[in-house]
mmCIF file of N, CA and C in Angstrom:
data_model
loop_
_atom_site.group_PDB
_atom_site.id
_atom_site.type_symbol
_atom_site.label_atom_id
_atom_site.label_comp_id
_atom_site.label_asym_id
_atom_site.label_seq_id
_atom_site.Cartn_x
_atom_site.Cartn_y
_atom_site.Cartn_z
ATOM 1 N N MET A 30 48.552 50.721 139.860
ATOM 2 C CA MET A 30 49.834 50.822 140.053
ATOM 3 C C MET A 30 50.100 51.672 142.144
ATOM 4 N N ALA A 31 51.303 51.144 142.010
ATOM 5 C CA ALA A 31 51.369 51.801 143.442
ATOM 6 C C ALA A 31 52.200 53.081 143.895
ATOM 7 N N PHE A 32 51.843 53.732 144.911
ATOM 8 C CA PHE A 32 52.133 55.175 145.388
ATOM 9 C C PHE A 32 52.614 54.407 146.306
ATOM 10 N N ALA A 33 54.067 54.962 146.804
ATOM 11 C CA ALA A 33 54.445 55.063 148.098
ATOM 12 C C ALA A 33 54.627 56.166 148.396
ATOM 13 N N PHE A 34 54.874 56.632 149.703
ATOM 14 C CA PHE A 34 54.799 57.828 150.648
ATOM 15 C C PHE A 34 55.778 58.361 151.795
ATOM 16 N N LEU A 35 57.010 58.496 151.065
ATOM 17 C CA LEU A 35 58.061 58.144 152.155
ATOM 18 C C LEU A 35 58.129 59.553 153.266
ATOM 19 N N ARG A 36 58.211 59.690 154.166
ATOM 20 C CA ARG A 36 58.449 60.516 155.764
ATOM 21 C C ARG A 36 59.894 60.709 155.774
ATOM 22 N N GLY A 37 60.372 62.069 155.592
ATOM 23 C CA GLY A 37 61.660 62.808 156.269
ATOM 24 C C GLY A 37 61.636 62.943 157.836
ATOM 25 N N PRO A 38 62.713 62.550 158.640
ATOM 26 C CA PRO A 38 63.180 63.686 160.084
ATOM 27 C C PRO A 38 62.847 64.218 160.105
ATOM 28 N N GLY A 39 62.235 65.552 159.243
ATOM 29 C CA GLY A 39 61.674 66.350 159.280
ATOM 30 C C GLY A 39 60.510 67.022 158.621
ATOM 31 N N HIS A 40 59.623 66.151 158.543
ATOM 32 C CA HIS A 40 58.530 65.731 158.162
ATOM 33 C C HIS A 40 57.297 65.572 159.966
ATOM 34 N N PRO A 41 56.337 66.998 159.429
ATOM 35 C CA PRO A 41 55.348 67.058 160.891
ATOM 36 C C PRO A 41 55.349 66.184 161.447
ATOM 37 N N ASP A 42 54.958 64.826 160.716
ATOM 38 C CA ASP A 42 54.432 63.244 161.675
ATOM 39 C C ASP A 42 55.786 63.010 162.654
ATOM 40 N N GLN A 43 56.212 63.097 161.888
ATOM 41 C CA GLN A 43 57.313 61.996 162.422
ATOM 42 C C GLN A 43 57.807 63.010 163.676
ATOM 43 N N ALA A 44 57.791 63.997 163.129
ATOM 44 C CA ALA A 44 58.421 65.678 164.325
ATOM 45 C C ALA A 44 57.332 65.242 165.486
ATOM 46 N N CYS A 45 56.253 65.364 165.484
ATOM 47 C CA CYS A 45 55.368 64.836 166.520
ATOM 48 C C CYS A 45 55.478 62.878 167.043
ATOM 49 N N ASP A 46 55.427 62.423 166.377
ATOM 50 C CA ASP A 46 55.477 61.327 167.289
ATOM 51 C C ASP A 46 56.982 61.537 168.065
ATOM 52 N N ARG A 47 57.856 62.339 167.434
ATOM 53 C CA ARG A 47 58.902 61.761 168.134
ATOM 54 C C ARG A 47 58.956 62.952 169.740
ATOM 55 N N VAL A 48 58.048 64.120 169.195
ATOM 56 C CA VAL A 48 57.708 65.106 170.575
ATOM 57 C C VAL A 48 57.422 63.969 172.236
ATOM 58 N N ALA A 49 55.438 63.297 170.959
ATOM 59 C CA ALA A 49 54.906 62.864 171.887
ATOM 60 C C ALA A 49 55.938 61.390 172.095
ATOM 61 N N ARG A 50 56.784 60.827 171.984
ATOM 62 C CA ARG A 50 57.353 59.797 172.261
ATOM 63 C C ARG A 50 58.839 60.219 173.786
ATOM 64 N N ALA A 51 58.882 61.576 173.302
ATOM 65 C CA ALA A 51 59.783 62.456 174.555
ATOM 66 C C ALA A 51 59.322 62.459 175.015
ATOM 67 N N LEU A 52 58.023 63.416 175.580
ATOM 68 C CA LEU A 52 57.114 63.717 176.565
ATOM 69 C C LEU A 52 56.201 62.136 177.375
ATOM 70 N N ALA A 53 56.186 61.100 176.380
ATOM 71 C CA ALA A 53 55.708 59.537 177.407
ATOM 72 C C ALA A 53 56.816 59.178 177.803
ATOM 73 N N GLU A 54 58.054 59.242 177.691
ATOM 74 C CA GLU A 54 59.356 58.516 178.035
ATOM 75 C C GLU A 54 59.120 58.821 180.223
ATOM 76 N N GLU A 55 59.346 60.722 179.398
ATOM 77 C CA GLU A 55 60.194 61.784 180.730
ATOM 78 C C GLU A 55 58.970 61.392 181.901
ATOM 79 N N TYR A 56 57.905 60.960 181.404
ATOM 80 C CA TYR A 56 56.232 60.633 182.289
ATOM 81 C C TYR A 56 56.829 59.331 182.528
ATOM 82 N N VAL A 57 57.329 58.404 182.497
ATOM 83 C CA VAL A 57 57.286 57.472 182.673
ATOM 84 C C VAL A 57 58.238 57.168 183.551
ATOM 85 N N LYS A 58 59.397 57.586 183.155
ATOM 86 C CA LYS A 58 60.412 57.168 183.803
ATOM 87 C C LYS A 58 60.564 58.304 185.425
ATOM 88 N N ARG A 59 59.207 59.591 185.386
ATOM 89 C CA ARG A 59 59.516 59.774 186.543
ATOM 90 C C ARG A 59 58.630 58.978 187.411
ATOM 91 N N ASP A 60 56.899 58.979 186.707
ATOM 92 C CA ASP A 60 56.403 57.842 187.624
ATOM 93 C C ASP A 60 55.827 57.352 186.675
ATOM 94 N N PRO A 61 56.741 55.819 187.098
ATOM 95 C CA PRO A 61 55.569 54.450 186.265
ATOM 96 C C PRO A 61 54.082 54.306 186.598
ATOM 97 N N GLU A 62 53.692 55.522 187.408
ATOM 98 C CA GLU A 62 52.208 54.435 187.236
ATOM 99 C C GLU A 62 51.356 55.564 186.082
ATOM 100 N N SER A 63 51.808 56.684 185.323
ATOM 101 C CA SER A 63 50.996 57.863 185.097
ATOM 102 C C SER A 63 50.870 56.794 183.840
ATOM 103 N N ARG A 64 49.913 57.891 183.298
ATOM 104 C CA ARG A 64 48.999 57.637 182.724
ATOM 105 C C ARG A 64 48.385 57.908 181.390
ATOM 106 N N LEU A 65 48.481 58.139 180.235
ATOM 107 C CA LEU A 65 49.013 59.491 179.332
ATOM 108 C C LEU A 65 47.643 58.934 178.308
ATOM 109 N N ASP A 66 47.539 60.377 177.327
ATOM 110 C CA ASP A 66 46.990 60.582 176.005
ATOM 111 C C ASP A 66 47.518 61.579 175.625
ATOM 112 N N ILE A 67 48.463 61.527 174.957
ATOM 113 C CA ILE A 67 49.366 62.759 174.739
ATOM 114 C C ILE A 67 49.230 63.197 173.030
ATOM 115 N N ARG A 68 48.085 64.202 172.309
ATOM 116 C CA ARG A 68 48.289 64.593 171.343
ATOM 117 C C ARG A 68 49.698 65.896 170.617
ATOM 118 N N VAL A 69 49.874 65.404 169.875
ATOM 119 C CA VAL A 69 51.026 66.751 169.740
ATOM 120 C C VAL A 69 50.408 66.722 167.996
ATOM 121 N N MET A 70 50.175 67.707 167.224
ATOM 122 C CA MET A 70 49.445 68.378 166.291
ATOM 123 C C MET A 70 50.707 69.339 165.463
ATOM 124 N N GLY A 71 51.521 69.889 164.353
ATOM 125 C CA GLY A 71 51.961 70.933 163.419
ATOM 126 C C GLY A 71 52.346 70.487 162.567
ATOM 127 N N GLY A 72 52.614 71.777 162.419
ATOM 128 C CA GLY A 72 53.193 72.313 160.812
ATOM 129 C C GLY A 72 53.148 73.375 161.294
ATOM 130 N N HIS A 73 54.576 73.753 159.646
ATOM 131 C CA HIS A 73 54.618 75.395 159.541
ATOM 132 C C HIS A 73 55.361 76.395 160.105
ATOM 133 N N GLY A 74 55.586 75.682 161.059
ATOM 134 C CA GLY A 74 56.224 76.536 162.000
ATOM 135 C C GLY A 74 55.751 76.331 163.028
ATOM 136 N N ALA A 75 54.879 75.787 163.682
ATOM 137 C CA ALA A 75 53.836 75.835 164.840
ATOM 138 C C ALA A 75 53.389 74.297 165.695
ATOM 139 N N LEU A 76 53.469 74.012 167.335
ATOM 140 C CA LEU A 76 53.830 72.458 167.768
ATOM 141 C C LEU A 76 52.102 72.982 168.194
ATOM 142 N N PHE A 77 51.171 71.946 168.703
ATOM 143 C CA PHE A 77 50.241 72.191 169.582
ATOM 144 C C PHE A 77 50.185 70.667 170.188
ATOM 145 N N VAL A 78 50.968 70.724 171.751
ATOM 146 C CA VAL A 78 51.446 69.830 172.314
ATOM 147 C C VAL A 78 49.453 69.518 173.392
ATOM 148 N N SER A 79 48.374 68.573 173.216
ATOM 149 C CA SER A 79 47.711 68.612 174.468
ATOM 150 C C SER A 79 46.656 67.219 174.637
ATOM 151 N N GLY A 80 46.193 66.520 175.826
ATOM 152 C CA GLY A 80 45.682 65.518 175.767
ATOM 153 C C GLY A 80 44.988 65.496 177.462
ATOM 154 N N ASP A 81 45.472 64.264 177.966
ATOM 155 C CA ASP A 81 45.042 63.721 179.013
ATOM 156 C C ASP A 81 46.482 63.092 179.633
ATOM 157 N N ILE A 82 46.706 64.368 181.194
ATOM 158 C CA ILE A 82 47.982 63.477 181.552
ATOM 159 C C ILE A 82 47.371 63.016 183.156
ATOM 160 N N ARG A 83 47.531 61.863 183.655
ATOM 161 C CA ARG A 83 47.377 61.847 185.313
ATOM 162 C C ARG A 83 48.781 61.488 185.742
ATOM 163 N N SER A 84 49.734 61.807 186.053
ATOM 164 C CA SER A 84 51.262 61.482 186.638
ATOM 165 C C SER A 84 51.289 62.548 187.853
ATOM 166 N N ASP A 85 52.011 62.053 188.858
ATOM 167 C CA ASP A 85 52.904 62.630 189.988
ATOM 168 C C ASP A 85 54.140 63.354 189.196
ATOM 169 N N ALA A 86 54.750 62.604 188.119
ATOM 170 C CA ALA A 86 56.031 63.387 187.472
ATOM 171 C C ALA A 86 55.961 65.117 187.020
ATOM 172 N N ASP A 87 57.111 65.313 187.438
ATOM 173 C CA ASP A 87 56.992 67.133 187.668
ATOM 174 C C ASP A 87 58.176 66.942 187.111
ATOM 175 N N PHE A 88 57.805 68.178 185.674
ATOM 176 C CA PHE A 88 59.162 68.524 184.591
ATOM 177 C C PHE A 88 58.705 69.266 183.705
ATOM 178 N N ASP A 89 59.474 69.983 182.970
ATOM 179 C CA ASP A 89 58.683 71.349 182.343
ATOM 180 C C ASP A 89 59.128 70.461 180.642
ATOM 181 N N ALA A 90 57.387 70.597 180.266
ATOM 182 C CA ALA A 90 57.756 69.434 179.402
ATOM 183 C C ALA A 90 57.718 70.495 177.615
ATOM 184 N N GLY A 91 57.920 71.635 177.993
ATOM 185 C CA GLY A 91 57.862 72.253 176.633
ATOM 186 C C GLY A 91 59.483 72.403 176.816
ATOM 187 N N SER A 92 60.780 72.369 177.667
ATOM 188 C CA SER A 92 62.224 71.744 177.167
ATOM 189 C C SER A 92 62.182 70.454 176.616
ATOM 190 N N THR A 93 61.578 69.521 177.348
ATOM 191 C CA THR A 93 61.678 68.197 176.481
ATOM 192 C C THR A 93 60.964 67.850 175.148
ATOM 193 N N ALA A 94 59.851 68.722 174.779
ATOM 194 C CA ALA A 94 59.747 69.130 174.041
ATOM 195 C C ALA A 94 60.521 69.740 172.455
ATOM 196 N N LYS A 95 60.979 71.119 173.663
ATOM 197 C CA LYS A 95 61.962 71.041 172.648
ATOM 198 C C LYS A 95 63.311 70.766 172.146
ATOM 199 N N ALA A 96 63.569 70.113 172.887
ATOM 200 C CA ALA A 96 64.985 69.011 173.445
ATOM 201 C C ALA A 96 64.442 67.618 172.361
ATOM 202 N N ALA A 97 63.233 67.054 172.344
ATOM 203 C CA ALA A 97 63.012 66.380 171.045
ATOM 204 C C ALA A 97 62.912 66.934 169.560
ATOM 205 N N LEU A 98 62.724 68.008 169.180
ATOM 206 C CA LEU A 98 62.693 68.603 168.241
ATOM 207 C C LEU A 98 64.076 69.318 168.030
ATOM 208 N N ALA A 99 64.742 69.646 168.563
ATOM 209 C CA ALA A 99 66.717 69.937 167.944
ATOM 210 C C ALA A 99 66.855 68.452 167.581
ATOM 211 N N SER A 100 66.905 67.806 168.209
ATOM 212 C CA SER A 100 67.595 65.721 167.940
ATOM 213 C C SER A 100 66.819 66.221 166.677
ATOM 214 N N ILE A 101 65.771 66.345 165.845
ATOM 215 C CA ILE A 101 65.578 66.733 164.718
ATOM 216 C C ILE A 101 66.892 67.228 163.673
ATOM 217 N N ASP A 102 66.525 68.134 164.231
ATOM 218 C CA ASP A 102 66.980 69.893 163.361
ATOM 219 C C ASP A 102 67.521 70.478 164.840
ATOM 220 N N PRO A 103 68.557 70.789 164.433
ATOM 221 C CA PRO A 103 68.990 71.313 165.599
ATOM 222 C C PRO A 103 68.948 73.304 165.411
ATOM 223 N N VAL A 104 68.149 73.783 164.172
ATOM 224 C CA VAL A 104 67.871 74.989 163.985
ATOM 225 C C VAL A 104 66.481 75.112 164.902
ATOM 226 N N LEU A 105 65.638 73.539 165.344
ATOM 227 C CA LEU A 105 64.764 73.990 166.292
ATOM 228 C C LEU A 105 64.494 74.352 167.279
ATOM 229 N N SER A 106 65.450 73.619 168.089
ATOM 230 C CA SER A 106 65.593 73.969 169.307
ATOM 231 C C SER A 106 65.331 75.797 169.918
#
């Protein structure tokens, strides 16, 4: 018997992937030479972003993360 596990857009894994992708895209857009190891974990109302960033890009990563979450569910912004 095979089981399938579907994740909706509000699932913590999907939300974390979206935040990591948004941060990576913003870093690379501002500094194409960026080297990134971004890790995003969360669930139950908490979000943790960690990793190793080597970049000259300067922006508010918190705002970028909030915008990525708001694109999933406006209540999360």
